[in-house]
mmCIF file of C-alpha atoms in Angstrom:
data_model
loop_
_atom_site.group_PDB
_atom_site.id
_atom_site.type_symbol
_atom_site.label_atom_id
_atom_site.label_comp_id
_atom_site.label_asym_id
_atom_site.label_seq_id
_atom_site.Cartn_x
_atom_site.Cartn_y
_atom_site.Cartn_z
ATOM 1 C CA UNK A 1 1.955 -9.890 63.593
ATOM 2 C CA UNK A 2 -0.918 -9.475 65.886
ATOM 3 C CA UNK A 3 -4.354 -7.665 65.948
ATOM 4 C CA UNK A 4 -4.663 -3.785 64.311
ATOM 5 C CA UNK A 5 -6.520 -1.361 63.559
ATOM 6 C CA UNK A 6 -5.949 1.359 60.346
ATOM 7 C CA UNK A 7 -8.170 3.509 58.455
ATOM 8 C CA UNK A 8 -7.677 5.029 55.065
ATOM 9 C CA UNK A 9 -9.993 7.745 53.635
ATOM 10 C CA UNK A 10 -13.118 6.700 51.443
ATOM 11 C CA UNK A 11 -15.771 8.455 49.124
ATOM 12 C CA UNK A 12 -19.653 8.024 49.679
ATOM 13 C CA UNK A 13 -19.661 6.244 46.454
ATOM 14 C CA UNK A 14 -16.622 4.077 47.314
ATOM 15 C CA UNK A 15 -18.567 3.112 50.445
ATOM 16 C CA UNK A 16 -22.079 2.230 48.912
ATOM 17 C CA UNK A 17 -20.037 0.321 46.336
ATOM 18 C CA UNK A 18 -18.324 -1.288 49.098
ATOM 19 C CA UNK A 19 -21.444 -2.485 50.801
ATOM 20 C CA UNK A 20 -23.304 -3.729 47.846
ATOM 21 C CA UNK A 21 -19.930 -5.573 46.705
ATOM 22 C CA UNK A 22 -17.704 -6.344 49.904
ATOM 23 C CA UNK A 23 -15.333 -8.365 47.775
ATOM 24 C CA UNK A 24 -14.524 -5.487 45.241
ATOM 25 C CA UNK A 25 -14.019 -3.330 48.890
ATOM 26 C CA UNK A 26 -11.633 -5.780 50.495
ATOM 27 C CA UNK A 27 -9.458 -5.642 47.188
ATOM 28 C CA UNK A 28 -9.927 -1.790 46.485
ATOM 29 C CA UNK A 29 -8.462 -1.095 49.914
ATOM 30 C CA UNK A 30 -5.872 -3.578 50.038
ATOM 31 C CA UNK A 31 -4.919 -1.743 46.235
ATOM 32 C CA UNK A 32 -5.095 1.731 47.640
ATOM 33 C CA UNK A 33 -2.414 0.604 50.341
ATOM 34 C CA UNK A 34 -0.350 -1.659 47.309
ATOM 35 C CA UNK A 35 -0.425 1.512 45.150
ATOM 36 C CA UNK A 36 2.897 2.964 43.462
ATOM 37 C CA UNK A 37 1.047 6.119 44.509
ATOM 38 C CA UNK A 38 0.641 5.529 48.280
ATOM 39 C CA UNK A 39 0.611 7.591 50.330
ATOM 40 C CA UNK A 40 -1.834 9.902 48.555
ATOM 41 C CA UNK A 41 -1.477 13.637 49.622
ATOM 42 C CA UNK A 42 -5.285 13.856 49.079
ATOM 43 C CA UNK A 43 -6.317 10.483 50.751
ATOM 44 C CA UNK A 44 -5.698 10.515 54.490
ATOM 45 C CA UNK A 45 -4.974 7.020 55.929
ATOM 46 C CA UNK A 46 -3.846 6.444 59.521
ATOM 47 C CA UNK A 47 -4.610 4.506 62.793
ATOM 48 C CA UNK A 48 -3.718 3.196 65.866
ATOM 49 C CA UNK A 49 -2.129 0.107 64.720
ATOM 50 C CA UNK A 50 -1.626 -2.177 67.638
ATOM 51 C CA UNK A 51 -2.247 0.758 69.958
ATOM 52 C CA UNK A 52 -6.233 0.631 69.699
ATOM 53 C CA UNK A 53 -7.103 -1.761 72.710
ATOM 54 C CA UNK A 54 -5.096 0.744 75.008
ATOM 55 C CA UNK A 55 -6.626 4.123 73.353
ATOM 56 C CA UNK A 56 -9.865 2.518 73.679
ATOM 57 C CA UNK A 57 -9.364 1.666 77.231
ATOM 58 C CA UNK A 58 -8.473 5.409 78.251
ATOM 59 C CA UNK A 59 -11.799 6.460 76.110
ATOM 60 C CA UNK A 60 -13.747 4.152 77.841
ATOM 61 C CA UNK A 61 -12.949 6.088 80.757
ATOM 62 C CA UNK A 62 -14.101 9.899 79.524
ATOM 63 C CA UNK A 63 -16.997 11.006 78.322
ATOM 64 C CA UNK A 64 -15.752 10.384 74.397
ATOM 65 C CA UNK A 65 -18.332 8.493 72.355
ATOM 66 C CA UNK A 66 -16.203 6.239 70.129
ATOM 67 C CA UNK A 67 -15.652 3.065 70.065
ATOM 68 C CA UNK A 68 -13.339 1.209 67.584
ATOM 69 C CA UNK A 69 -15.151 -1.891 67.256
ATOM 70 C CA UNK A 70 -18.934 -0.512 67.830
ATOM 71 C CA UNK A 71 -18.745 2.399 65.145
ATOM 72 C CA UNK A 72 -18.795 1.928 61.792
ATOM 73 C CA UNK A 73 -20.676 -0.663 59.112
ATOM 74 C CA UNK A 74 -19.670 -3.833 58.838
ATOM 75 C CA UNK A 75 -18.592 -4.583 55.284
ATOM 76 C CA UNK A 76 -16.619 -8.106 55.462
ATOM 77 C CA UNK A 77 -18.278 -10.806 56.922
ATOM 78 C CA UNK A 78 -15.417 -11.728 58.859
ATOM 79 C CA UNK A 79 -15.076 -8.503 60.819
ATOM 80 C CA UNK A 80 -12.013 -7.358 59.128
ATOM 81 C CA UNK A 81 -13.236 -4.181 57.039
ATOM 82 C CA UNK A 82 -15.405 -1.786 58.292
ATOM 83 C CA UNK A 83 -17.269 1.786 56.321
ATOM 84 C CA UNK A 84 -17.874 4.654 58.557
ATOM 85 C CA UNK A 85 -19.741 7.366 56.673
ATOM 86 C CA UNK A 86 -18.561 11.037 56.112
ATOM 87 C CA UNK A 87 -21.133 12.212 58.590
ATOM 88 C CA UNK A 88 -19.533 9.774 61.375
ATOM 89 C CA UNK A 89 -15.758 10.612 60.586
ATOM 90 C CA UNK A 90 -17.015 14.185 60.490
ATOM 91 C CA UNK A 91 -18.525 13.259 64.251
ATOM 92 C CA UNK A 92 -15.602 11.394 65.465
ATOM 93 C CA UNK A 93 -13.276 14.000 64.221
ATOM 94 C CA UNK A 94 -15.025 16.946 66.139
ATOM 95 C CA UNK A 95 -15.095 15.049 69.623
ATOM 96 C CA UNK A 96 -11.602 13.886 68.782
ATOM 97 C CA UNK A 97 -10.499 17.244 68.490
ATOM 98 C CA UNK A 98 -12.028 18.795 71.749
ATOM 99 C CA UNK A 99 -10.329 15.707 73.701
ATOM 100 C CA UNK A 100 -6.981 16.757 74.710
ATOM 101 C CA UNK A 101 -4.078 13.903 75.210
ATOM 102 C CA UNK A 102 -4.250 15.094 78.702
ATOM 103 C CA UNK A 103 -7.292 13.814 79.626
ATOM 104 C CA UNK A 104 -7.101 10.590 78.315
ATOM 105 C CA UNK A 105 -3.408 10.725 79.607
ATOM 106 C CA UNK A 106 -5.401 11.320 83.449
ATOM 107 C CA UNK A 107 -6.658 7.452 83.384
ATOM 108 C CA UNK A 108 -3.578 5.461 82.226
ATOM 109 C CA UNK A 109 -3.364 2.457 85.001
ATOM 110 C CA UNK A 110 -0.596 0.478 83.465
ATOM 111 C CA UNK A 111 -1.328 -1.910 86.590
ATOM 112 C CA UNK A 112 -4.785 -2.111 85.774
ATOM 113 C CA UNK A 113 -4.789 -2.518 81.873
ATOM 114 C CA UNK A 114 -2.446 -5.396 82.913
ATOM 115 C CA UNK A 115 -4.456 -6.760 84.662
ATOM 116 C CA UNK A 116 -7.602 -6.664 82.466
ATOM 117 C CA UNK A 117 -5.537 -7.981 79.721
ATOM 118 C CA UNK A 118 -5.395 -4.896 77.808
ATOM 119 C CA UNK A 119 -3.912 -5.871 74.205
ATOM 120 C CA UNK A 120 -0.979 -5.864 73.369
ATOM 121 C CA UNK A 121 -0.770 -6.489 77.219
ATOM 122 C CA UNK A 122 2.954 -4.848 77.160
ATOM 123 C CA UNK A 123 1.736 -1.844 79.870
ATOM 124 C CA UNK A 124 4.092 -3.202 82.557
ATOM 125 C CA UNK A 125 7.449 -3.067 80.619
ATOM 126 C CA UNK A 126 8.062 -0.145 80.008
ATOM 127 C CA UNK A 127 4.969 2.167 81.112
ATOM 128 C CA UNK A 128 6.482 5.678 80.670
ATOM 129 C CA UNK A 129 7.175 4.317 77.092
ATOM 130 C CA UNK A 130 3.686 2.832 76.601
ATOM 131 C CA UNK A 131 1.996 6.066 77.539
ATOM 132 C CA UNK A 132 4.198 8.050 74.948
ATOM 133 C CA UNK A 133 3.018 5.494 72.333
ATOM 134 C CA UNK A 134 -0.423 5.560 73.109
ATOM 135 C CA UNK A 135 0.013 9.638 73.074
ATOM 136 C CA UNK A 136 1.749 9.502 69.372
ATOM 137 C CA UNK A 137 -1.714 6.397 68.437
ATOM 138 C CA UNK A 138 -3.813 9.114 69.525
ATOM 139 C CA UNK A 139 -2.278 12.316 67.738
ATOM 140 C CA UNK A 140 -1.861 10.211 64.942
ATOM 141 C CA UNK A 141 -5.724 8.780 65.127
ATOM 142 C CA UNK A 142 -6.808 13.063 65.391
ATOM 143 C CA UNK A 143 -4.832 13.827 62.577
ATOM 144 C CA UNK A 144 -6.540 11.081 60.261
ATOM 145 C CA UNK A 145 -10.154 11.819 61.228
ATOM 146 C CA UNK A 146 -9.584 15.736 60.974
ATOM 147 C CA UNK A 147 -7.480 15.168 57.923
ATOM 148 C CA UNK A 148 -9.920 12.706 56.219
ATOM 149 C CA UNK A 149 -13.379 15.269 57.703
ATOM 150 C CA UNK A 150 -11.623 18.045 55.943
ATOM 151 C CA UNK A 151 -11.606 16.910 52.792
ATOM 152 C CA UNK A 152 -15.156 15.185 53.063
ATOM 153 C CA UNK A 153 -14.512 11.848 53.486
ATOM 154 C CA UNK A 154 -15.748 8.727 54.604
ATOM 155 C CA UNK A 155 -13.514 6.314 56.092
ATOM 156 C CA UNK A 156 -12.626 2.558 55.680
ATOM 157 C CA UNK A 157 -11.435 0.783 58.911
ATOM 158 C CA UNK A 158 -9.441 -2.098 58.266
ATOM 159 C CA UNK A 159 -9.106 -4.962 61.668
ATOM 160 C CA UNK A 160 -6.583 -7.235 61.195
ATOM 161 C CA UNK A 161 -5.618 -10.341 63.286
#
């Protein structure tokens, strides 16, 4: 299975519920993703799946301030949902946007991330092939936060493990 990150699209209200009840917000996402209706066309979801340890280890190394397991409101007390406010998604989204792949791309070190332990620690396998999926984690990531800022939302962030 291991350890990942996704975010799906949430209103203000659906986030102040969420942190005055964080048991009705653990089972209102996990029935937004059950859904006969999901995907929504109106409700962005998206993430970087098992690819957020490696994205966040090429952020670390720009001037981009986000940081997957920093940002955000905890909700759960066990660390596994997260509420990140319209305002925030609306932030994330703009520096997101004026980050080109490229320069994350510039500090890839598959040798390095191996070395550190980098989860999913698969960087010296295949690291042409790692880079490409950490390219398609981050256009995928963009697309959610500008999706998600464009209609107004907030966001819920949900870390599994």
């Amino acid at each position: 299975m291991g350890v990942s990150i996704g975010f799906i699209s949430a209103t203000t209200e659906e986030l102040d519920r969420a942190e005055q009840d964080p048991g009705w917000a653990d089972a209102f996402v996990y029935e937004l993703y059950a859904s006969d209706d999901f995907p929504m066309p109106d409700r962005p979801f998206g993430g970087p799946d098992k690819a957020w340890a490696g994205l966040q280890f090429l952020i670390d190394a720009t001037d981009v301030q986000f940081d997957f397991l920093m940002d955000g409101g905890q909700i759960a007390d066990d660390g596994t949902l997260f509420g990140w406010s319209a305002e925030q998604v609306a932030d994330v989204a703009r520096e997101l946007r004026a980050t080109p792949w490229e320069q994350l791309a510039a500090h890839y070190a598959p040798e390095k991330m191996t070395s550190e332990g980098v989860y999913p620690n698969v960087w010296q396998f295949d690291p042409e092939g790692e880079l490409a999926w950490l390219e398609s984690a981050y256009d995928d990531l963009v697309a959610f936060f500008t999706q998600a800022a464009g209609f107004g939302y907030g966001a819920f962030m949900s870390y599994s493990f």
